[in-house]
């Protein structure tokens, strides 16, 4: 069981940010800089705070003048690797109609990158990991890689964590070749990677995963559970009768 | 009309410092704009007064009487009288005189109430009314935004008005009203103190001079529900649930005292859970409120909210169908059966998981979703931008949210087919399964991972406070694991349920027993002719039993002693022929 508490309020969130996220100051456009700085800290440190990033998008929603496409793209990149949780779509949800202010000197990169980010997100949601890597490594995604994900520390590892999350629940044993294609690693590099996770590799290259509640399916018969509240009418009648 | 309503509302609540709550970001425009109009108003004052006198003379007597009586009720704080005036008097007169025109302006009827316009500070109003104030406020906001977003149908005059409208009905102005009421009433402090078990004296000290008055307390409380709704309309589903922190979602919460509020709250909470892909939480929310509506149906047929509640309920049945197609559960057979009656066709299409089901998802989502709005108006103030806007209209908000939702639906589209195959086996070779499905093996293994993830969901645990809290839990009765190339399957089944049946029949037996106990004994002569049983049984039973009750009791004794097989046929009245093993 994974608690949502770490998502609602990550440990890395400072008190100042917590006050912004949970208080009425979140609506004050003057605070957008603080939240943007916090986002860039997340980009540099592998931390992640979805609610704080949504607060930035909220300010952009209410104050279109604040809109900064680079910030939006970075927020989406962070949200991408929280799959299978719905963060990416929650962010997109707050991007209202496209901003109408177009600066011709500096064209908005979002309209060209958004379809790629969306497709990458759909591939992760569908656990089509080899297809994800193929698109991510393709020429289409070149500007995404060169201008954005290269700055995002640990982006590829974050994608691999999405993979590991999916594999750990569904498999008891998996072949090195299959896992390598999911992780976008060479087959020879897989043993080293999985050993860090505490997984073991046998001589034939088959990887065994540790038991967890998700990869130990058991057949059960769910028995009926009678609540006292269901019986109050009968018991109180018995008293008055 | 909408603008005027807002300014009235702000006037009435002047004492509440409406603009302090979250600041007046981006709405300086309004205040600059009001200045030059004052002179104009002075010039017209005399003319207006004459017009008002003329208007007053044509007021129907019945309306005058209503105003006077209502005013007296308000002065007396006579809640019963106010409620009657609000729920029936007002509606009757509106229907009779003001169905097509507006009620007279406040200035016209002012003479009737001695130009009384003191602040509402000591006022008490029915909770229903307070809810309606907040509800109507948000409804006006939403309607205005929808109207505002339709550029093409605007006349020249309307375009001119909108170009000058600036920040009228801006999201900030609406949030300001709601947050002001929340802060002034200190409703959050109030709820926290209640949960900590503080004494009434401690609480009244804590909540201040406004918070102790039911009027402000309930306005504050309903404003939280208002925030839930406004944020949902703007597509911020996390924030919508976050602002509900401190509000307990159970049948004892204050909001349940106003049915319309109760229903609205659960509708939006349930919908937000769908958008957070927490289908089990959404299902639980809908089941709880739909059962409540079913139980309350008999009391609400005459309420003016009845139609509205029924419409919302019907939308929740549609949302329940969507959730149940995406996350099959057997939480409540009663609700599921109603859903099958109303949306059976769509449900079976959605449950198949193929592309054919998409139109059914689309249909039900668009029917049942909130009336989404854009936070900002089209660029009415800039003709150049407006023409660009018109040439390339952005997607409507409902369509945007629909397409996001459908991307979730499509991601788990392979699940129902896989599920139907896996249900047939306890273990199965992946290659074989792929060939059954006529699919590529690698692709199918990836789909299995999707299936695994779709069968886990963050779900709220009972003692957790915030609506966003929860734990990841399995949600499906079918589970599996892949062992290299072998799929092992395990299925959980639900044991037969007996409790409901026994509870219903025990209660029935108690009712029968009560009826019989309270009936007079039949006349002696008649009883001798009709009864088959020896009369001493009657005396044994305490003198209360007629034939029907006696059989039931006897049957009960026998069944308990598990020796009733011989006379099983006689026991049908009370036991309905169930086997007691």
CSV table of N, CA and C in Angstrom, one decimal, chain B residues 221-299:
chain,number,residue,atom,x,y,z
B,221,UNK,N,-19.9,28.2,5.8
B,221,UNK,CA,-19.9,26.8,5.5
B,221,UNK,C,-20.2,26.5,4.0
B,222,UNK,N,-21.3,27.1,3.6
B,222,UNK,CA,-21.8,26.9,2.2
B,222,UNK,C,-20.8,27.5,1.2
B,223,UNK,N,-20.0,28.5,1.6
B,223,UNK,CA,-19.0,29.0,0.7
B,223,UNK,C,-17.9,28.0,0.4
B,224,UNK,N,-17.6,27.2,1.4
B,224,UNK,CA,-16.6,26.1,1.2
B,224,UNK,C,-17.1,25.2,0.1
B,225,UNK,N,-18.4,24.8,0.2
B,225,UNK,CA,-19.0,24.0,-0.9
B,225,UNK,C,-19.0,24.7,-2.2
B,226,UNK,N,-19.2,26.1,-2.1
B,226,UNK,CA,-19.1,26.9,-3.3
B,226,UNK,C,-17.7,26.8,-3.9
B,227,UNK,N,-16.7,26.8,-3.1
B,227,UNK,CA,-15.3,26.7,-3.7
B,227,UNK,C,-15.1,25.4,-4.4
B,228,UNK,N,-15.6,24.3,-3.7
B,228,UNK,CA,-15.5,23.0,-4.4
B,228,UNK,C,-16.1,23.1,-5.8
B,229,UNK,N,-17.2,23.8,-5.9
B,229,UNK,CA,-17.9,23.8,-7.1
B,229,UNK,C,-17.2,24.7,-8.2
B,230,UNK,N,-16.8,25.9,-7.7
B,230,UNK,CA,-16.1,26.8,-8.6
B,230,UNK,C,-14.8,26.2,-9.2
B,231,UNK,N,-14.0,25.5,-8.3
B,231,UNK,CA,-12.8,24.9,-8.8
B,231,UNK,C,-13.1,23.8,-9.7
B,232,UNK,N,-14.1,23.0,-9.5
B,232,UNK,CA,-14.5,21.9,-10.4
B,232,UNK,C,-14.8,22.5,-11.7
B,233,UNK,N,-15.6,23.6,-11.7
B,233,UNK,CA,-16.0,24.2,-13.0
B,233,UNK,C,-14.8,24.7,-13.8
B,234,UNK,N,-13.8,25.1,-13.1
B,234,UNK,CA,-12.6,25.6,-13.7
B,234,UNK,C,-11.6,24.5,-14.1
B,235,UNK,N,-11.9,23.3,-13.7
B,235,UNK,CA,-11.1,22.1,-14.1
B,235,UNK,C,-9.9,21.9,-13.1
B,236,UNK,N,-10.0,22.5,-11.9
B,236,UNK,CA,-9.0,22.2,-10.9
B,236,UNK,C,-9.5,21.2,-9.9
B,237,UNK,N,-9.4,19.9,-10.2
B,237,UNK,CA,-10.1,18.9,-9.4
B,237,UNK,C,-9.3,18.6,-8.1
B,238,UNK,N,-8.0,18.8,-8.1
B,238,UNK,CA,-7.3,18.6,-6.8
B,238,UNK,C,-7.6,19.7,-5.9
B,239,UNK,N,-7.6,21.0,-6.3
B,239,UNK,CA,-7.8,22.1,-5.4
B,239,UNK,C,-9.3,22.0,-4.9
B,240,UNK,N,-10.2,21.6,-5.8
B,240,UNK,CA,-11.6,21.4,-5.4
B,240,UNK,C,-11.7,20.5,-4.2
B,241,UNK,N,-11.0,19.4,-4.2
B,241,UNK,CA,-11.1,18.5,-3.0
B,241,UNK,C,-10.2,19.0,-1.9
B,242,UNK,N,-9.2,19.8,-2.2
B,242,UNK,CA,-8.3,20.3,-1.1
B,242,UNK,C,-9.1,21.3,-0.3
B,243,UNK,N,-9.9,22.2,-0.9
B,243,UNK,CA,-10.5,23.2,-0.1
B,243,UNK,C,-11.6,22.6,0.8
B,244,UNK,N,-11.9,21.4,0.6
B,244,UNK,CA,-12.9,20.7,1.5
B,244,UNK,C,-12.3,20.2,2.8
B,245,UNK,N,-11.0,20.4,2.9
B,245,UNK,CA,-10.3,20.0,4.2
B,245,UNK,C,-11.1,20.5,5.4
B,246,UNK,N,-11.3,19.6,6.3
B,246,UNK,CA,-12.1,19.9,7.5
B,246,UNK,C,-13.6,19.7,7.4
B,247,UNK,N,-14.1,19.6,6.2
B,247,UNK,CA,-15.5,19.3,6.1
B,247,UNK,C,-15.7,17.7,6.1
B,248,UNK,N,-16.4,17.2,7.0
B,248,UNK,CA,-16.6,15.8,7.1
B,248,UNK,C,-17.7,15.4,6.2
B,249,UNK,N,-17.4,14.3,5.4
B,249,UNK,CA,-18.4,13.9,4.4
B,249,UNK,C,-19.1,12.7,5.0
B,250,UNK,N,-20.1,13.0,5.9
B,250,UNK,CA,-20.9,12.0,6.4
B,250,UNK,C,-22.3,12.5,6.7
B,251,UNK,N,-23.2,11.6,7.1
B,251,UNK,CA,-24.6,12.0,7.2
B,251,UNK,C,-24.9,13.0,8.3
B,252,UNK,N,-23.8,13.2,9.2
B,252,UNK,CA,-24.1,14.1,10.3
B,252,UNK,C,-23.6,15.5,10.0
B,253,UNK,N,-22.9,15.7,8.9
B,253,UNK,CA,-22.4,17.0,8.6
B,253,UNK,C,-23.5,18.1,8.5
B,254,UNK,N,-23.2,19.3,8.8
B,254,UNK,CA,-24.2,20.3,8.7
B,254,UNK,C,-24.8,20.5,7.3
B,255,UNK,N,-24.0,20.2,6.3
B,255,UNK,CA,-24.6,20.5,4.9
B,255,UNK,C,-25.7,19.5,4.6
B,256,UNK,N,-25.8,18.4,5.4
B,256,UNK,CA,-26.9,17.5,5.0
B,256,UNK,C,-28.3,18.0,5.4
B,257,UNK,N,-28.3,19.1,6.2
B,257,UNK,CA,-29.6,19.6,6.6
B,257,UNK,C,-30.3,20.3,5.5
B,258,UNK,N,-29.5,20.7,4.5
B,258,UNK,CA,-30.1,21.3,3.3
B,258,UNK,C,-29.9,20.3,2.2
B,259,UNK,N,-30.9,19.6,1.8
B,259,UNK,CA,-30.8,18.5,0.8
B,259,UNK,C,-30.1,18.9,-0.5
B,260,UNK,N,-30.4,20.1,-1.0
B,260,UNK,CA,-29.8,20.5,-2.3
B,260,UNK,C,-28.3,20.6,-2.1
B,261,UNK,N,-27.9,21.1,-1.0
B,261,UNK,CA,-26.4,21.2,-0.7
B,261,UNK,C,-25.8,19.9,-0.6
B,262,UNK,N,-26.4,19.0,0.2
B,262,UNK,CA,-26.0,17.6,0.3
B,262,UNK,C,-25.7,17.0,-1.0
B,263,UNK,N,-26.7,17.1,-1.9
B,263,UNK,CA,-26.6,16.4,-3.2
B,263,UNK,C,-25.5,17.1,-4.1
B,264,UNK,N,-25.5,18.4,-4.1
B,264,UNK,CA,-24.4,19.1,-4.8
B,264,UNK,C,-23.0,18.7,-4.4
B,265,UNK,N,-22.8,18.7,-3.1
B,265,UNK,CA,-21.5,18.3,-2.5
B,265,UNK,C,-21.0,17.0,-3.0
B,266,UNK,N,-21.9,16.0,-2.9
B,266,UNK,CA,-21.5,14.6,-3.3
B,266,UNK,C,-21.3,14.5,-4.8
B,267,UNK,N,-22.1,15.3,-5.6
B,267,UNK,CA,-22.0,15.2,-7.0
B,267,UNK,C,-20.6,15.7,-7.4
B,268,UNK,N,-20.2,16.9,-6.9
B,268,UNK,CA,-18.9,17.4,-7.3
B,268,UNK,C,-17.7,16.6,-6.7
B,269,UNK,N,-17.8,16.2,-5.5
B,269,UNK,CA,-16.8,15.3,-4.9
B,269,UNK,C,-16.6,14.1,-5.8
B,270,UNK,N,-17.7,13.4,-6.1
B,270,UNK,CA,-17.7,12.2,-6.9
B,270,UNK,C,-17.0,12.5,-8.3
B,271,UNK,N,-17.4,13.6,-8.9
B,271,UNK,CA,-16.9,13.9,-10.2
B,271,UNK,C,-15.4,14.1,-10.1
B,272,UNK,N,-15.0,14.9,-9.1
B,272,UNK,CA,-13.5,15.2,-9.0
B,272,UNK,C,-12.7,13.8,-8.8
B,273,UNK,N,-13.3,12.9,-8.1
B,273,UNK,CA,-12.6,11.6,-7.9
B,273,UNK,C,-12.5,10.9,-9.3
B,274,UNK,N,-13.5,11.0,-10.1
B,274,UNK,CA,-13.4,10.4,-11.5
B,274,UNK,C,-12.2,11.0,-12.2
B,275,UNK,N,-12.1,12.4,-12.2
B,275,UNK,CA,-11.0,13.0,-12.9
B,275,UNK,C,-9.6,12.7,-12.3
B,276,UNK,N,-9.6,12.4,-11.0
B,276,UNK,CA,-8.4,11.9,-10.3
B,276,UNK,C,-8.2,10.4,-10.5
B,277,UNK,N,-8.9,9.8,-11.3
B,277,UNK,CA,-8.9,8.4,-11.6
B,277,UNK,C,-9.0,7.6,-10.3
B,278,UNK,N,-9.8,8.0,-9.4
B,278,UNK,CA,-10.1,7.3,-8.2
B,278,UNK,C,-11.5,6.7,-8.3
B,279,UNK,N,-11.7,5.8,-9.2
B,279,UNK,CA,-13.1,5.3,-9.4
B,279,UNK,C,-13.8,4.7,-8.2
B,280,UNK,N,-13.1,3.9,-7.4
B,280,UNK,CA,-13.8,3.3,-6.2
B,280,UNK,C,-14.3,4.4,-5.3
B,281,UNK,N,-13.5,5.5,-5.1
B,281,UNK,CA,-13.9,6.6,-4.2
B,281,UNK,C,-15.2,7.3,-4.9
B,282,UNK,N,-15.1,7.4,-6.2
B,282,UNK,CA,-16.3,8.0,-6.9
B,282,UNK,C,-17.5,7.2,-6.7
B,283,UNK,N,-17.3,5.9,-6.9
B,283,UNK,CA,-18.5,5.0,-6.7
B,283,UNK,C,-19.1,5.0,-5.3
B,284,UNK,N,-18.2,5.0,-4.3
B,284,UNK,CA,-18.7,5.1,-2.9
B,284,UNK,C,-19.4,6.4,-2.7
B,285,UNK,N,-18.9,7.5,-3.2
B,285,UNK,CA,-19.6,8.8,-3.0
B,285,UNK,C,-21.0,8.7,-3.7
B,286,UNK,N,-21.1,8.2,-4.9
B,286,UNK,CA,-22.4,8.2,-5.6
B,286,UNK,C,-23.4,7.3,-4.9
B,287,UNK,N,-22.9,6.1,-4.5
B,287,UNK,CA,-23.8,5.2,-3.9
B,287,UNK,C,-24.4,5.8,-2.6
B,288,UNK,N,-23.5,6.4,-1.8
B,288,UNK,CA,-24.0,7.0,-0.6
B,288,UNK,C,-25.1,8.0,-0.8
B,289,UNK,N,-24.9,8.9,-1.7
B,289,UNK,CA,-25.9,10.0,-1.9
B,289,UNK,C,-27.1,9.5,-2.7
B,290,UNK,N,-26.9,8.5,-3.6
B,290,UNK,CA,-28.1,8.0,-4.4
B,290,UNK,C,-29.0,7.2,-3.5
B,291,UNK,N,-28.4,6.5,-2.5
B,291,UNK,CA,-29.3,5.8,-1.6
B,291,UNK,C,-30.0,6.8,-0.7
B,292,UNK,N,-29.3,7.8,-0.3
B,292,UNK,CA,-30.0,8.9,0.5
B,292,UNK,C,-31.2,9.5,-0.3
B,293,UNK,N,-30.9,9.8,-1.6
B,293,UNK,CA,-32.0,10.4,-2.4
B,293,UNK,C,-33.2,9.4,-2.5
B,294,UNK,N,-32.9,8.1,-2.7
B,294,UNK,CA,-34.0,7.1,-2.7
B,294,UNK,C,-34.8,7.1,-1.5
B,295,UNK,N,-34.1,7.2,-0.3
B,295,UNK,CA,-34.8,7.1,1.0
B,295,UNK,C,-35.6,8.4,1.2
B,296,UNK,N,-35.1,9.5,0.7
B,296,UNK,CA,-35.8,10.8,1.0
B,296,UNK,C,-36.8,11.1,0.0
B,297,UNK,N,-37.0,10.3,-1.0
B,297,UNK,CA,-37.8,10.6,-2.1
B,297,UNK,C,-39.2,11.0,-1.7
B,298,UNK,N,-39.8,10.2,-0.7
B,298,UNK,CA,-41.2,10.5,-0.3
B,298,UNK,C,-41.4,11.8,0.3
B,299,UNK,N,-40.3,12.4,0.9
B,299,UNK,CA,-40.5,13.7,1.6
B,299,UNK,C,-40.3,14.8,0.7
